[in-house]
Amino acid sequence: MPWKLIRGLRNNVVHRYFSVDWKIVHSAATANVPELERQIRDLLQRAYPDLFKRLEQKEARIAADPPSEGNAESPNSSDL
């Protein structure tokens, strides 16, 4: 995982807000984040299969019954 690059992008966005090239941020978000999600899911599935299974179950429940607008469920690590 390119943790240093991920952290570096976050730090630049937070600390250099007015000089950020938002085209780069958008490109990273649309092109790189889906692949990163796949890699993290694969890592979780191999390293923590029980946690991964609970994550999938929670996602399935959310997909089956999406929260109404203005009443969105906030992520909570204790739910996993």
Short mmCIF file of C-alpha atoms in Angstrom, two decimals:
data_model
loop_
_atom_site.label_atom_id
_atom_site.label_comp_id
_atom_site.label_asym_id
_atom_site.label_seq_id
_atom_site.Cartn_x
_atom_site.Cartn_y
_atom_site.Cartn_z
CA MET A 1 0.00 0.00 0.00
CA PRO A 2 1.34 3.44 -0.88
CA TRP A 3 0.62 4.81 2.62
CA LYS A 4 3.19 7.62 2.35
CA LEU A 5 1.65 8.89 -0.90
CA ILE A 6 -1.86 8.68 0.54
CA ARG A 7 -0.81 10.55 3.66
CA GLY A 8 1.09 13.08 1.55
CA LEU A 9 -1.96 13.84 -0.59
CA ARG A 10 -4.08 14.28 2.51
CA ASN A 11 -1.52 16.59 4.10
CA ASN A 12 -1.26 18.72 0.97
CA VAL A 13 -5.03 19.07 0.68
CA VAL A 14 -5.38 19.99 4.36
CA HIS A 15 -2.38 22.28 4.77
CA ARG A 16 -2.12 23.87 1.33
CA TYR A 17 -5.79 24.22 0.60
CA PHE A 18 -5.52 27.33 -1.59
CA SER A 19 -2.68 26.00 -3.73
CA VAL A 20 -4.09 22.51 -4.33
CA ASP A 21 -4.50 21.39 -7.92
CA TRP A 22 -8.02 20.01 -7.64
CA LYS A 23 -7.71 18.28 -11.02
CA ILE A 24 -5.04 16.05 -9.47
CA VAL A 25 -7.22 15.37 -6.43
CA HIS A 26 -10.18 14.52 -8.67
CA SER A 27 -8.01 12.27 -10.81
CA ALA A 28 -6.69 10.45 -7.73
CA ALA A 29 -10.20 10.06 -6.34
CA THR A 30 -11.71 8.71 -9.54
CA ALA A 31 -8.80 6.70 -10.91
CA ASN A 32 -6.89 5.52 -7.84
CA VAL A 33 -9.39 5.16 -5.00
CA PRO A 34 -11.38 2.28 -6.56
CA GLU A 35 -8.18 0.26 -6.97
CA LEU A 36 -7.06 1.17 -3.45
CA GLU A 37 -10.44 0.03 -2.11
CA ARG A 38 -10.02 -3.30 -3.91
CA GLN A 39 -6.54 -3.76 -2.43
CA ILE A 40 -7.67 -2.90 1.10
CA ARG A 41 -10.67 -5.21 0.87
CA ASP A 42 -8.37 -8.02 -0.29
CA LEU A 43 -5.99 -7.31 2.60
CA LEU A 44 -8.85 -7.27 5.13
CA GLN A 45 -10.30 -10.47 3.74
CA ARG A 46 -6.99 -12.30 4.08
CA ALA A 47 -5.87 -10.83 7.42
CA TYR A 48 -9.21 -10.43 9.22
CA PRO A 49 -11.80 -12.72 7.64
CA ASP A 50 -14.31 -12.35 10.51
CA LEU A 51 -14.14 -8.55 10.41
CA PHE A 52 -14.42 -8.61 6.62
CA LYS A 53 -17.52 -10.80 6.79
CA ARG A 54 -19.19 -8.38 9.23
CA LEU A 55 -18.27 -5.48 6.95
CA GLU A 56 -19.89 -7.21 3.98
CA GLN A 57 -23.02 -7.97 6.03
CA LYS A 58 -23.32 -4.35 7.15
CA GLU A 59 -22.86 -3.11 3.57
CA ALA A 60 -25.55 -5.51 2.40
CA ARG A 61 -27.97 -4.22 5.07
CA ILE A 62 -27.24 -0.61 4.10
CA ALA A 63 -27.71 -1.38 0.40
CA ALA A 64 -31.00 -3.14 1.09
CA ASP A 65 -32.36 -0.31 3.22
CA PRO A 66 -30.61 2.97 2.35
CA PRO A 67 -31.11 5.72 4.93
CA SER A 68 -33.58 8.44 4.05
CA GLU A 69 -32.20 11.83 3.03
CA GLY A 70 -31.12 13.93 5.96
CA ASN A 71 -31.06 10.87 8.16
CA ALA A 72 -27.88 9.25 6.86
CA GLU A 73 -26.22 6.66 9.01
CA SER A 74 -22.77 7.80 10.04
CA PRO A 75 -19.93 5.28 9.93
CA ASN A 76 -19.09 3.91 13.33
CA SER A 77 -16.16 1.56 13.87
CA SER A 78 -17.96 -0.02 16.83
CA ASP A 79 -20.56 -1.33 14.36
CA LEU A 80 -17.93 -3.66 12.93
#
